[in-house]
Amino acid sequence: MSSVDHTREDDGPEALAAEYVLGLLDAEARAAAEARLIADPDFAEEVAFWRAHFSALDQAYAPVTPPADALRKIETRLFGAEAAERAGPLARLWGSLALWRAVAVVAIVLAVAVAVRPDLLRTSGPTPAELVASLQADDSPVHFVAVYDPDHQRLRFNHVSGDRQAAHDFELWVIEGDKAPVSLGVIPAGQSITVAVAPGHRGLLHSGSVLAISSEPLGGSPTGQPTGPVVAAGDMRTL
Amino acid sequence: MATVSPELPELMKRVALRDRRAFAELYRRTGAKLFGVCLRILKDRGEAEEVLQEVYVRVWQAAESYDHAKASPVTWLVAIARNRAIDVLRSRKSAASSQTGDIDDAAATVADPGPDPEAAAEAKGERGRIDACLDELEADRAGAVRLAYIDGASYQDLADRYRVPLNTMRTWLRRSLIRLRECLER
């Protein structure tokens, strides 16, 4: 800051910066102050000075509980009505999964998140009964998390870890009880993938079905049954 | 486990990276404070509810520009709420109710820390330098500055309350601000 000037004018920049922070400037003067804030670093510093000091008065604002639907309304404004309504527990977890990709125990995270935050489960509205499966195996670095959306017949995958062998693909199978595995096709490359589920396969994806991934030659198994090792598997469950 | 709730600065970073879950958590932790700000300034529940939504929309949009070195998250959030609430306040067409008239009622119920011992202790313990410097001003002048900041009173509101011409109020306040400035930099 420049040297202290004890003959500050009361219409000088110090008072102006304070008036700006206080909210006392009329529209025109405020627009001018905002322009100055960008152009004049000394003025910007002055404004920051007042802001920091005046913020000590913020404790005068007593917290008051807002209406219960405020967050939903905010999310509707930002992300759209469907996103706000249907951004149920899974969408939120999904977003966080992407951040926590490095953490190997995603399945535990899913279980713990729901257990400690039951409020994540919405009870209102026609929420689809999405199914989730954490696909892993002992001695295998491969880890996928799959979420099945029955309303849209879509499978979303998050590839958490484990690379494909050279010249190999990951093929996805669904296994009901004792029946032979049914191929759902090769899983496309990528960290977050969505695939459509063919009409004939939709009935196979329900709570208790097992999803399994085997390492197959490029393009998938030539025989219609798994030919390579199962590198990950998990059962589908509702939250 | 990573599910233990992050601190506000971490939440702010995630919001800047467009993490909607972090945004919802940020709202849960700070919504009551910002609603309190809106209510105090607007003194109208319906308007405060509307403005609260606008504030958080603004928070989402501006999160990238939040600089943790410059202000704590709550300070930054309160500033956004204050600014937006004052904007709405100023744009009210009906000047029927003076801001300061309502302030006397509001001040009686809100400013008294009596019923809440915790708030009282906090209020006393965390007095900023601004409080000490305001105490050096005449009571009316200090009162005017507080009304301007906390309640968003305009120059006209203050002139009405202290029954002086508008220009006189401007001069008084600016001189008070300069004295505050000198006190604060000691």
CSV table of C-alpha atoms in Angstrom, one decimal:
chain,number,residue,atom,x,y,z
A,1,MET,CA,0.0,0.0,0.0
A,2,SER,CA,1.3,3.5,-0.7
A,3,SER,CA,2.4,5.6,2.2
A,4,VAL,CA,-0.2,6.8,4.6
A,5,ASP,CA,-1.7,10.1,3.7
A,6,HIS,CA,-3.2,11.8,6.7
A,7,THR,CA,-5.0,14.3,4.6
A,8,ARG,CA,-7.2,11.7,2.9
A,9,GLU,CA,-10.1,13.2,1.0
A,10,ASP,CA,-13.5,11.9,2.0
A,11,ASP,CA,-14.2,11.3,-1.6
A,12,GLY,CA,-10.9,9.5,-2.1
A,13,PRO,CA,-10.3,5.9,-3.0
A,14,GLU,CA,-10.2,4.7,0.6
A,15,ALA,CA,-13.7,5.9,1.4
A,16,LEU,CA,-14.9,4.8,-2.1
A,17,ALA,CA,-13.5,1.3,-1.6
A,18,ALA,CA,-15.3,1.1,1.8
A,19,GLU,CA,-18.5,2.4,0.4
A,20,TYR,CA,-18.3,-0.2,-2.3
A,21,VAL,CA,-17.9,-3.0,0.2
A,22,LEU,CA,-20.6,-1.7,2.3
A,23,GLY,CA,-23.0,-1.5,-0.6
A,24,LEU,CA,-23.6,2.2,-0.4
A,25,LEU,CA,-22.8,3.2,-4.0
A,26,ASP,CA,-25.5,3.8,-6.5
A,27,ALA,CA,-25.7,1.7,-9.6
A,28,GLU,CA,-23.5,4.0,-11.7
A,29,ALA,CA,-20.9,4.5,-9.1
A,30,ARG,CA,-20.8,0.8,-8.4
A,31,ALA,CA,-20.2,0.0,-12.0
A,32,ALA,CA,-17.4,2.5,-12.1
A,33,ALA,CA,-15.9,0.9,-8.9
A,34,GLU,CA,-16.1,-2.5,-10.4
A,35,ALA,CA,-14.3,-1.4,-13.5
A,36,ARG,CA,-11.7,0.2,-11.3
A,37,LEU,CA,-11.3,-3.0,-9.3
A,38,ILE,CA,-10.1,-4.7,-12.4
A,39,ALA,CA,-7.9,-1.9,-13.7
A,40,ASP,CA,-6.4,-0.5,-10.6
A,41,PRO,CA,-4.4,-2.9,-8.3
A,42,ASP,CA,-4.1,-0.3,-5.5
A,43,PHE,CA,-7.9,0.1,-5.5
A,44,ALA,CA,-8.3,-3.7,-5.6
A,45,GLU,CA,-6.1,-4.0,-2.6
A,46,GLU,CA,-8.0,-1.3,-0.8
A,47,VAL,CA,-11.3,-3.2,-1.4
A,48,ALA,CA,-9.7,-6.4,-0.1
A,49,PHE,CA,-8.6,-4.6,3.0
A,50,TRP,CA,-12.1,-3.4,3.8
A,51,ARG,CA,-13.7,-6.7,3.0
A,52,ALA,CA,-11.3,-8.5,5.3
A,53,HIS,CA,-12.0,-6.2,8.2
A,54,PHE,CA,-15.7,-5.8,7.7
A,55,SER,CA,-16.1,-9.6,7.5
A,56,ALA,CA,-15.6,-9.7,11.3
A,57,LEU,CA,-19.1,-8.2,11.5
A,58,ASP,CA,-20.5,-11.3,9.8
A,59,GLN,CA,-21.0,-13.0,13.1
A,60,ALA,CA,-24.0,-10.7,13.5
A,61,TYR,CA,-25.8,-12.9,11.0
A,62,ALA,CA,-27.6,-15.6,13.0
A,63,PRO,CA,-28.1,-18.9,11.0
A,64,VAL,CA,-31.7,-19.7,10.1
A,65,THR,CA,-32.8,-23.0,8.7
A,66,PRO,CA,-33.8,-22.6,5.1
A,67,PRO,CA,-36.9,-24.3,3.6
A,68,ALA,CA,-36.4,-28.0,3.1
A,69,ASP,CA,-36.9,-27.8,-0.7
A,70,ALA,CA,-34.3,-25.1,-1.3
A,71,LEU,CA,-31.5,-27.4,-2.4
A,72,ARG,CA,-33.7,-29.2,-4.9
A,73,LYS,CA,-34.8,-25.8,-6.3
A,74,ILE,CA,-31.2,-24.7,-6.6
A,75,GLU,CA,-30.2,-27.9,-8.3
A,76,THR,CA,-33.1,-27.6,-10.7
A,77,ARG,CA,-32.0,-24.1,-11.6
A,78,LEU,CA,-28.4,-25.3,-12.2
A,79,PHE,CA,-28.8,-28.8,-13.6
A,80,GLY,CA,-32.4,-29.0,-14.8
A,81,ALA,CA,-35.5,-30.6,-13.3
A,82,GLU,CA,-34.7,-34.1,-14.3
A,83,ALA,CA,-31.2,-34.0,-13.0
A,84,ALA,CA,-32.4,-32.6,-9.7
A,85,GLU,CA,-35.1,-35.2,-9.2
A,86,ARG,CA,-33.3,-38.1,-10.6
A,87,ALA,CA,-29.8,-37.2,-9.3
A,88,GLY,CA,-30.4,-39.8,-6.6
A,89,PRO,CA,-27.8,-41.5,-4.5
A,90,LEU,CA,-26.2,-43.2,-7.5
A,91,ALA,CA,-25.5,-40.2,-9.6
A,92,ARG,CA,-23.8,-38.5,-6.6
A,93,LEU,CA,-21.8,-41.6,-5.8
A,94,TRP,CA,-20.8,-41.9,-9.4
A,95,GLY,CA,-19.4,-38.4,-9.5
A,96,SER,CA,-17.3,-39.1,-6.5
A,97,LEU,CA,-16.2,-42.4,-7.8
A,98,ALA,CA,-14.5,-40.7,-10.6
A,99,LEU,CA,-12.5,-38.6,-8.1
A,100,TRP,CA,-11.6,-41.6,-5.9
A,101,ARG,CA,-10.6,-43.8,-8.8
A,102,ALA,CA,-7.2,-44.3,-7.1
A,103,VAL,CA,-8.8,-45.9,-4.1
A,104,ALA,CA,-9.1,-49.6,-4.8
A,105,VAL,CA,-11.9,-50.5,-2.4
A,106,VAL,CA,-14.7,-48.9,-4.2
A,107,ALA,CA,-17.2,-51.5,-3.1
A,108,ILE,CA,-16.5,-50.6,0.5
A,109,VAL,CA,-17.0,-47.0,-0.3
A,110,LEU,CA,-20.4,-47.8,-1.8
A,111,ALA,CA,-21.5,-49.8,1.2
A,112,VAL,CA,-20.2,-47.3,3.8
A,113,ALA,CA,-21.6,-44.3,2.0
A,114,VAL,CA,-25.1,-45.7,2.0
A,115,ALA,CA,-24.8,-47.0,5.5
A,116,VAL,CA,-23.6,-43.8,7.1
A,117,ARG,CA,-25.7,-41.5,4.9
A,118,PRO,CA,-29.2,-43.1,4.6
A,119,ASP,CA,-30.4,-39.6,3.7
A,120,LEU,CA,-28.8,-40.3,0.3
A,121,LEU,CA,-31.7,-42.7,-0.4
A,122,ARG,CA,-34.6,-40.7,-1.6
A,123,THR,CA,-38.0,-42.0,-0.7
A,124,SER,CA,-40.0,-39.7,-2.8
A,125,GLY,CA,-40.8,-39.9,-6.5
A,126,PRO,CA,-40.5,-42.7,-8.9
A,127,THR,CA,-36.8,-43.5,-8.5
A,128,PRO,CA,-35.7,-46.3,-10.7
A,129,ALA,CA,-34.4,-49.4,-8.8
A,130,GLU,CA,-30.9,-49.1,-10.2
A,131,LEU,CA,-28.6,-52.1,-9.6
A,132,VAL,CA,-25.0,-51.9,-8.8
A,133,ALA,CA,-22.2,-54.5,-8.9
A,134,SER,CA,-18.6,-54.2,-7.9
A,135,LEU,CA,-16.6,-56.5,-10.1
A,136,GLN,CA,-13.3,-57.8,-8.6
A,137,ALA,CA,-11.5,-61.0,-8.1
A,138,ASP,CA,-8.7,-62.3,-5.8
A,139,ASP,CA,-5.3,-62.1,-7.4
A,140,SER,CA,-6.6,-59.8,-10.1
A,141,PRO,CA,-6.0,-56.1,-10.4
A,142,VAL,CA,-9.1,-55.7,-12.6
A,143,HIS,CA,-11.8,-53.7,-10.9
A,144,PHE,CA,-15.0,-52.4,-12.5
A,145,VAL,CA,-18.1,-50.9,-11.0
A,146,ALA,CA,-21.2,-51.4,-13.0
A,147,VAL,CA,-24.6,-49.7,-12.6
A,148,TYR,CA,-27.6,-51.0,-14.4
A,149,ASP,CA,-30.4,-48.5,-15.1
A,150,PRO,CA,-33.5,-50.6,-15.9
A,151,ASP,CA,-35.6,-47.7,-17.0
A,152,HIS,CA,-33.2,-46.9,-19.8
A,153,GLN,CA,-31.7,-50.4,-20.2
A,154,ARG,CA,-28.2,-49.0,-19.9
A,155,LEU,CA,-25.2,-50.4,-18.2
A,156,ARG,CA,-22.7,-47.8,-16.9
A,157,PHE,CA,-19.2,-48.9,-16.1
A,158,ASN,CA,-16.5,-47.2,-14.2
A,159,HIS,CA,-13.1,-48.9,-15.0
A,160,VAL,CA,-11.4,-48.5,-11.7
A,161,SER,CA,-8.2,-50.4,-12.3
A,162,GLY,CA,-6.5,-53.3,-14.2
A,163,ASP,CA,-5.4,-53.1,-17.8
A,164,ARG,CA,-6.4,-55.4,-20.6
A,165,GLN,CA,-3.7,-57.9,-21.7
A,166,ALA,CA,-2.1,-57.1,-25.0
A,167,ALA,CA,-4.3,-58.1,-27.9
A,168,HIS,CA,-7.1,-59.0,-25.5
A,169,ASP,CA,-10.6,-57.7,-24.7
A,170,PHE,CA,-12.7,-57.7,-21.6
A,171,GLU,CA,-15.9,-59.5,-22.3
A,172,LEU,CA,-18.9,-59.2,-20.0
A,173,TRP,CA,-21.1,-62.1,-19.0
A,174,VAL,CA,-24.2,-62.4,-16.9
A,175,ILE,CA,-24.8,-65.5,-15.0
A,176,GLU,CA,-28.1,-66.4,-13.5
A,177,GLY,CA,-28.0,-69.1,-10.8
A,178,ASP,CA,-26.6,-72.3,-12.3
A,179,LYS,CA,-27.2,-71.4,-15.9
A,180,ALA,CA,-24.5,-71.0,-18.5
A,181,PRO,CA,-23.0,-67.5,-18.8
A,182,VAL,CA,-24.6,-65.2,-21.4
A,183,SER,CA,-22.4,-62.8,-23.2
A,184,LEU,CA,-23.3,-59.1,-23.0
A,185,GLY,CA,-20.5,-58.3,-25.4
A,186,VAL,CA,-17.1,-56.8,-25.2
A,187,ILE,CA,-16.7,-53.9,-22.8
A,188,PRO,CA,-15.5,-50.8,-24.8
A,189,ALA,CA,-12.3,-49.1,-23.7
A,190,GLY,CA,-12.5,-46.1,-21.5
A,191,GLN,CA,-12.8,-45.1,-17.9
A,192,SER,CA,-16.5,-44.3,-17.9
A,193,ILE,CA,-18.6,-46.1,-20.4
A,194,THR,CA,-22.2,-46.6,-21.0
A,195,VAL,CA,-23.6,-49.5,-23.1
A,196,ALA,CA,-27.1,-50.3,-24.1
A,197,VAL,CA,-28.5,-53.7,-23.1
A,198,ALA,CA,-30.2,-55.6,-25.9
A,199,PRO,CA,-33.9,-56.4,-25.3
A,200,GLY,CA,-33.2,-60.1,-25.0
A,201,HIS,CA,-30.8,-59.6,-22.2
A,202,ARG,CA,-32.7,-57.2,-20.0
A,203,GLY,CA,-34.6,-59.9,-18.2
A,204,LEU,CA,-31.3,-61.4,-17.1
A,205,LEU,CA,-30.2,-58.3,-15.1
A,206,HIS,CA,-31.7,-58.4,-11.7
A,207,SER,CA,-30.8,-58.5,-8.1
A,208,GLY,CA,-28.7,-61.6,-7.5
A,209,SER,CA,-27.4,-62.0,-11.1
A,210,VAL,CA,-23.7,-62.3,-11.3
A,211,LEU,CA,-21.8,-60.1,-13.8
A,212,ALA,CA,-18.4,-61.5,-14.7
A,213,ILE,CA,-15.5,-60.3,-17.0
A,214,SER,CA,-13.2,-62.7,-18.8
A,215,SER,CA,-10.1,-61.9,-20.7
A,216,GLU,CA,-10.7,-62.9,-24.3
A,217,PRO,CA,-9.0,-62.5,-27.7
A,218,LEU,CA,-9.7,-59.3,-29.5
A,219,GLY,CA,-13.4,-59.1,-30.5
A,220,GLY,CA,-14.5,-61.5,-27.7
A,221,SER,CA,-14.8,-65.2,-27.3
A,222,PRO,CA,-15.1,-67.1,-30.6
A,223,THR,CA,-17.1,-69.9,-28.9
A,224,GLY,CA,-20.0,-68.1,-27.2
A,225,GLN,CA,-18.7,-69.2,-23.8
A,226,PRO,CA,-15.8,-67.8,-21.8
A,227,THR,CA,-12.4,-69.1,-23.1
A,228,GLY,CA,-10.1,-67.0,-21.0
A,229,PRO,CA,-9.8,-66.5,-17.2
A,230,VAL,CA,-12.4,-64.6,-15.2
A,231,VAL,CA,-10.6,-61.5,-14.1
A,232,ALA,CA,-13.5,-59.9,-12.2
A,233,ALA,CA,-17.0,-60.7,-11.0
A,234,GLY,CA,-19.6,-59.5,-8.6
A,235,ASP,CA,-23.3,-59.8,-7.9
A,236,MET,CA,-25.9,-57.2,-8.8
A,237,ARG,CA,-27.7,-55.7,-5.9
A,238,THR,CA,-30.1,-52.8,-5.3
A,239,LEU,CA,-28.9,-50.2,-2.8
B,1,MET,CA,-11.9,-43.9,4.5
B,2,ALA,CA,-12.4,-41.0,2.1
B,3,THR,CA,-16.1,-40.8,3.0
B,4,VAL,CA,-15.3,-38.7,6.2
B,5,SER,CA,-16.7,-35.3,5.4
B,6,PRO,CA,-14.1,-32.9,3.9
B,7,GLU,CA,-13.5,-29.5,5.2
B,8,LEU,CA,-15.0,-26.4,3.5
B,9,PRO,CA,-11.8,-25.5,1.6
B,10,GLU,CA,-11.7,-29.0,0.1
B,11,LEU,CA,-15.4,-28.8,-0.8
B,12,MET,CA,-14.8,-25.4,-2.5
B,13,LYS,CA,-12.1,-27.0,-4.6
B,14,ARG,CA,-14.4,-29.8,-5.6
B,15,VAL,CA,-17.2,-27.5,-6.4
B,16,ALA,CA,-14.8,-25.6,-8.7
B,17,LEU,CA,-14.2,-28.9,-10.4
B,18,ARG,CA,-17.9,-29.3,-10.9
B,19,ASP,CA,-18.5,-31.9,-8.2
B,20,ARG,CA,-22.3,-31.8,-7.6
B,21,ARG,CA,-22.1,-33.9,-4.5
B,22,ALA,CA,-19.6,-31.5,-2.9
B,23,PHE,CA,-21.9,-28.6,-3.9
B,24,ALA,CA,-24.8,-30.2,-2.1
B,25,GLU,CA,-22.7,-30.8,0.9
B,26,LEU,CA,-21.4,-27.2,0.8
B,27,TYR,CA,-25.1,-26.0,0.8
B,28,ARG,CA,-25.9,-28.3,3.7
B,29,ARG,CA,-23.1,-26.8,5.8
B,30,THR,CA,-23.5,-23.1,4.9
B,31,GLY,CA,-27.2,-22.7,3.8
B,32,ALA,CA,-28.4,-21.6,7.2
B,33,LYS,CA,-25.8,-18.9,7.6
B,34,LEU,CA,-26.5,-17.5,4.1
B,35,PHE,CA,-30.2,-17.7,4.7
B,36,GLY,CA,-29.6,-15.7,7.9
B,37,VAL,CA,-27.8,-13.1,5.8
B,38,CYS,CA,-30.7,-12.8,3.3
B,39,LEU,CA,-33.3,-12.6,6.0
B,40,ARG,CA,-31.4,-10.0,8.0
B,41,ILE,CA,-31.0,-7.7,4.9
B,42,LEU,CA,-34.3,-8.4,3.1
B,43,LYS,CA,-36.6,-8.9,6.2
B,44,ASP,CA,-39.0,-10.8,4.0
B,45,ARG,CA,-39.0,-14.6,4.1
B,46,GLY,CA,-40.3,-15.1,0.6
B,47,GLU,CA,-37.8,-12.8,-0.9
B,48,ALA,CA,-35.0,-14.3,1.2
B,49,GLU,CA,-35.9,-17.8,0.0
B,50,GLU,CA,-35.7,-16.7,-3.6
B,51,VAL,CA,-32.5,-14.8,-3.1
B,52,LEU,CA,-30.9,-17.8,-1.3
B,53,GLN,CA,-31.4,-19.9,-4.5
B,54,GLU,CA,-29.9,-17.1,-6.6
B,55,VAL,CA,-26.9,-16.9,-4.2
B,56,TYR,CA,-26.1,-20.6,-4.5
B,57,VAL,CA,-26.4,-20.5,-8.3
B,58,ARG,CA,-23.9,-17.7,-8.2
B,59,VAL,CA,-21.7,-19.8,-5.8
B,60,TRP,CA,-21.6,-22.6,-8.3
B,61,GLN,CA,-20.8,-20.3,-11.2
B,62,ALA,CA,-18.2,-18.3,-9.3
B,63,ALA,CA,-16.5,-21.2,-7.5
B,64,GLU,CA,-13.6,-21.3,-9.9
B,65,SER,CA,-12.7,-17.7,-9.0
B,66,TYR,CA,-12.6,-18.4,-5.2
B,67,ASP,CA,-9.1,-17.8,-3.9
B,68,HIS,CA,-8.5,-19.6,-0.6
B,69,ALA,CA,-5.5,-17.3,0.1
B,70,LYS,CA,-7.7,-14.3,0.1
B,71,ALA,CA,-10.7,-15.2,2.3
B,72,SER,CA,-12.1,-18.1,4.2
B,73,PRO,CA,-14.9,-20.0,2.4
B,74,VAL,CA,-17.6,-18.6,4.8
B,75,THR,CA,-16.4,-15.0,4.3
B,76,TRP,CA,-16.5,-15.5,0.6
B,77,LEU,CA,-20.0,-17.0,0.7
B,78,VAL,CA,-21.4,-14.4,3.0
B,79,ALA,CA,-20.0,-11.7,0.7
B,80,ILE,CA,-21.9,-13.2,-2.2
B,81,ALA,CA,-25.1,-13.4,-0.2
B,82,ARG,CA,-24.7,-9.8,1.1
B,83,ASN,CA,-24.1,-8.4,-2.3
B,84,ARG,CA,-27.0,-10.2,-3.9
B,85,ALA,CA,-29.4,-9.4,-1.1
B,86,ILE,CA,-28.5,-5.7,-1.1
B,87,ASP,CA,-28.9,-5.7,-4.9
B,88,VAL,CA,-32.5,-7.0,-4.5
B,89,LEU,CA,-33.1,-4.7,-1.6
B,90,ARG,CA,-32.1,-1.6,-3.7
B,91,SER,CA,-34.2,-2.7,-6.6
B,92,ARG,CA,-37.4,-2.8,-4.5
B,93,LYS,CA,-39.8,-0.3,-6.0
B,94,SER,CA,-41.8,0.5,-2.9
B,95,ALA,CA,-39.8,2.6,-0.6
B,96,ALA,CA,-42.7,2.5,1.8
B,97,SER,CA,-40.9,0.8,4.7
B,98,SER,CA,-37.6,2.3,5.6
B,99,GLN,CA,-34.8,-0.1,6.2
B,100,THR,CA,-33.9,1.4,9.5
B,101,GLY,CA,-37.5,1.3,10.9
B,102,ASP,CA,-37.5,-2.4,10.4
B,103,ILE,CA,-34.0,-2.6,11.7
B,104,ASP,CA,-35.0,-1.5,15.1
B,105,ASP,CA,-37.4,-4.4,15.4
B,106,ALA,CA,-35.0,-6.8,13.8
B,107,ALA,CA,-32.1,-5.6,15.9
B,108,ALA,CA,-34.1,-6.2,19.1
B,109,THR,CA,-34.7,-9.8,18.2
B,110,VAL,CA,-31.6,-10.8,16.3
B,111,ALA,CA,-28.7,-8.8,17.8
B,112,ASP,CA,-29.3,-9.8,21.4
B,113,PRO,CA,-27.0,-12.7,22.2
B,114,GLY,CA,-28.7,-13.4,25.5
B,115,PRO,CA,-30.7,-16.5,24.7
B,116,ASP,CA,-27.8,-18.2,23.1
B,117,PRO,CA,-24.8,-18.3,25.4
B,118,GLU,CA,-22.6,-19.9,22.7
B,119,ALA,CA,-23.2,-17.1,20.3
B,120,ALA,CA,-22.6,-14.6,23.0
B,121,ALA,CA,-19.2,-16.1,23.9
B,122,GLU,CA,-18.3,-16.2,20.2
B,123,ALA,CA,-19.4,-12.7,19.6
B,124,LYS,CA,-17.3,-11.4,22.5
B,125,GLY,CA,-14.3,-13.6,21.8
B,126,GLU,CA,-14.0,-12.9,18.1
B,127,ARG,CA,-14.3,-9.2,18.1
B,128,GLY,CA,-12.3,-8.0,15.1
B,129,ARG,CA,-10.2,-4.9,15.0
B,130,ILE,CA,-13.1,-3.3,13.2
B,131,ASP,CA,-15.1,-3.5,16.5
B,132,ALA,CA,-12.4,-1.8,18.5
B,133,CYS,CA,-12.1,0.9,15.9
B,134,LEU,CA,-15.8,1.4,15.6
B,135,ASP,CA,-15.9,1.9,19.3
B,136,GLU,CA,-13.6,4.9,18.8
B,137,LEU,CA,-16.2,6.6,16.7
B,138,GLU,CA,-19.2,8.4,18.1
B,139,ALA,CA,-22.0,6.0,18.8
B,140,ASP,CA,-24.2,7.3,16.0
B,141,ARG,CA,-21.4,7.1,13.4
B,142,ALA,CA,-20.5,3.6,14.5
B,143,GLY,CA,-24.1,2.7,14.4
B,144,ALA,CA,-24.5,4.0,10.9
B,145,VAL,CA,-21.5,1.9,9.6
B,146,ARG,CA,-22.9,-1.2,11.3
B,147,LEU,CA,-26.4,-0.6,9.8
B,148,ALA,CA,-24.8,-0.2,6.4
B,149,TYR,CA,-22.8,-3.4,6.6
B,150,ILE,CA,-25.1,-5.7,8.5
B,151,ASP,CA,-28.5,-4.5,7.4
B,152,GLY,CA,-27.6,-3.1,4.0
B,153,ALA,CA,-28.9,0.3,4.9
B,154,SER,CA,-28.6,2.8,2.1
B,155,TYR,CA,-27.5,6.4,2.5
B,156,GLN,CA,-31.2,7.4,2.2
B,157,ASP,CA,-32.1,4.9,5.0
B,158,LEU,CA,-29.4,6.3,7.2
B,159,ALA,CA,-30.3,9.9,6.4
B,160,ASP,CA,-33.9,9.2,7.4
B,161,ARG,CA,-32.9,7.4,10.6
B,162,TYR,CA,-30.6,10.1,11.8
B,163,ARG,CA,-32.8,12.9,10.4
B,164,VAL,CA,-30.1,14.7,8.4
B,165,PRO,CA,-30.0,15.7,4.8
B,166,LEU,CA,-28.6,13.1,2.4
B,167,ASN,CA,-25.4,14.9,1.7
B,168,THR,CA,-24.7,15.4,5.3
B,169,MET,CA,-25.1,11.7,5.9
B,170,ARG,CA,-22.6,11.0,3.0
B,171,THR,CA,-20.1,13.4,4.5
B,172,TRP,CA,-20.4,12.0,8.0
B,173,LEU,CA,-20.1,8.5,6.8
B,174,ARG,CA,-17.1,9.1,4.6
B,175,ARG,CA,-15.3,10.9,7.3
B,176,SER,CA,-16.1,8.0,9.7
B,177,LEU,CA,-14.7,5.6,7.2
B,178,ILE,CA,-11.5,7.5,6.9
B,179,ARG,CA,-11.1,7.6,10.7
B,180,LEU,CA,-11.8,3.8,10.7
B,181,ARG,CA,-9.1,3.4,8.1
B,182,GLU,CA,-6.5,5.2,10.1
B,183,CYS,CA,-7.4,3.2,13.2
B,184,LEU,CA,-7.2,-0.1,11.3
B,185,GLU,CA,-3.8,0.5,10.0
B,186,ARG,CA,-2.2,1.4,13.3
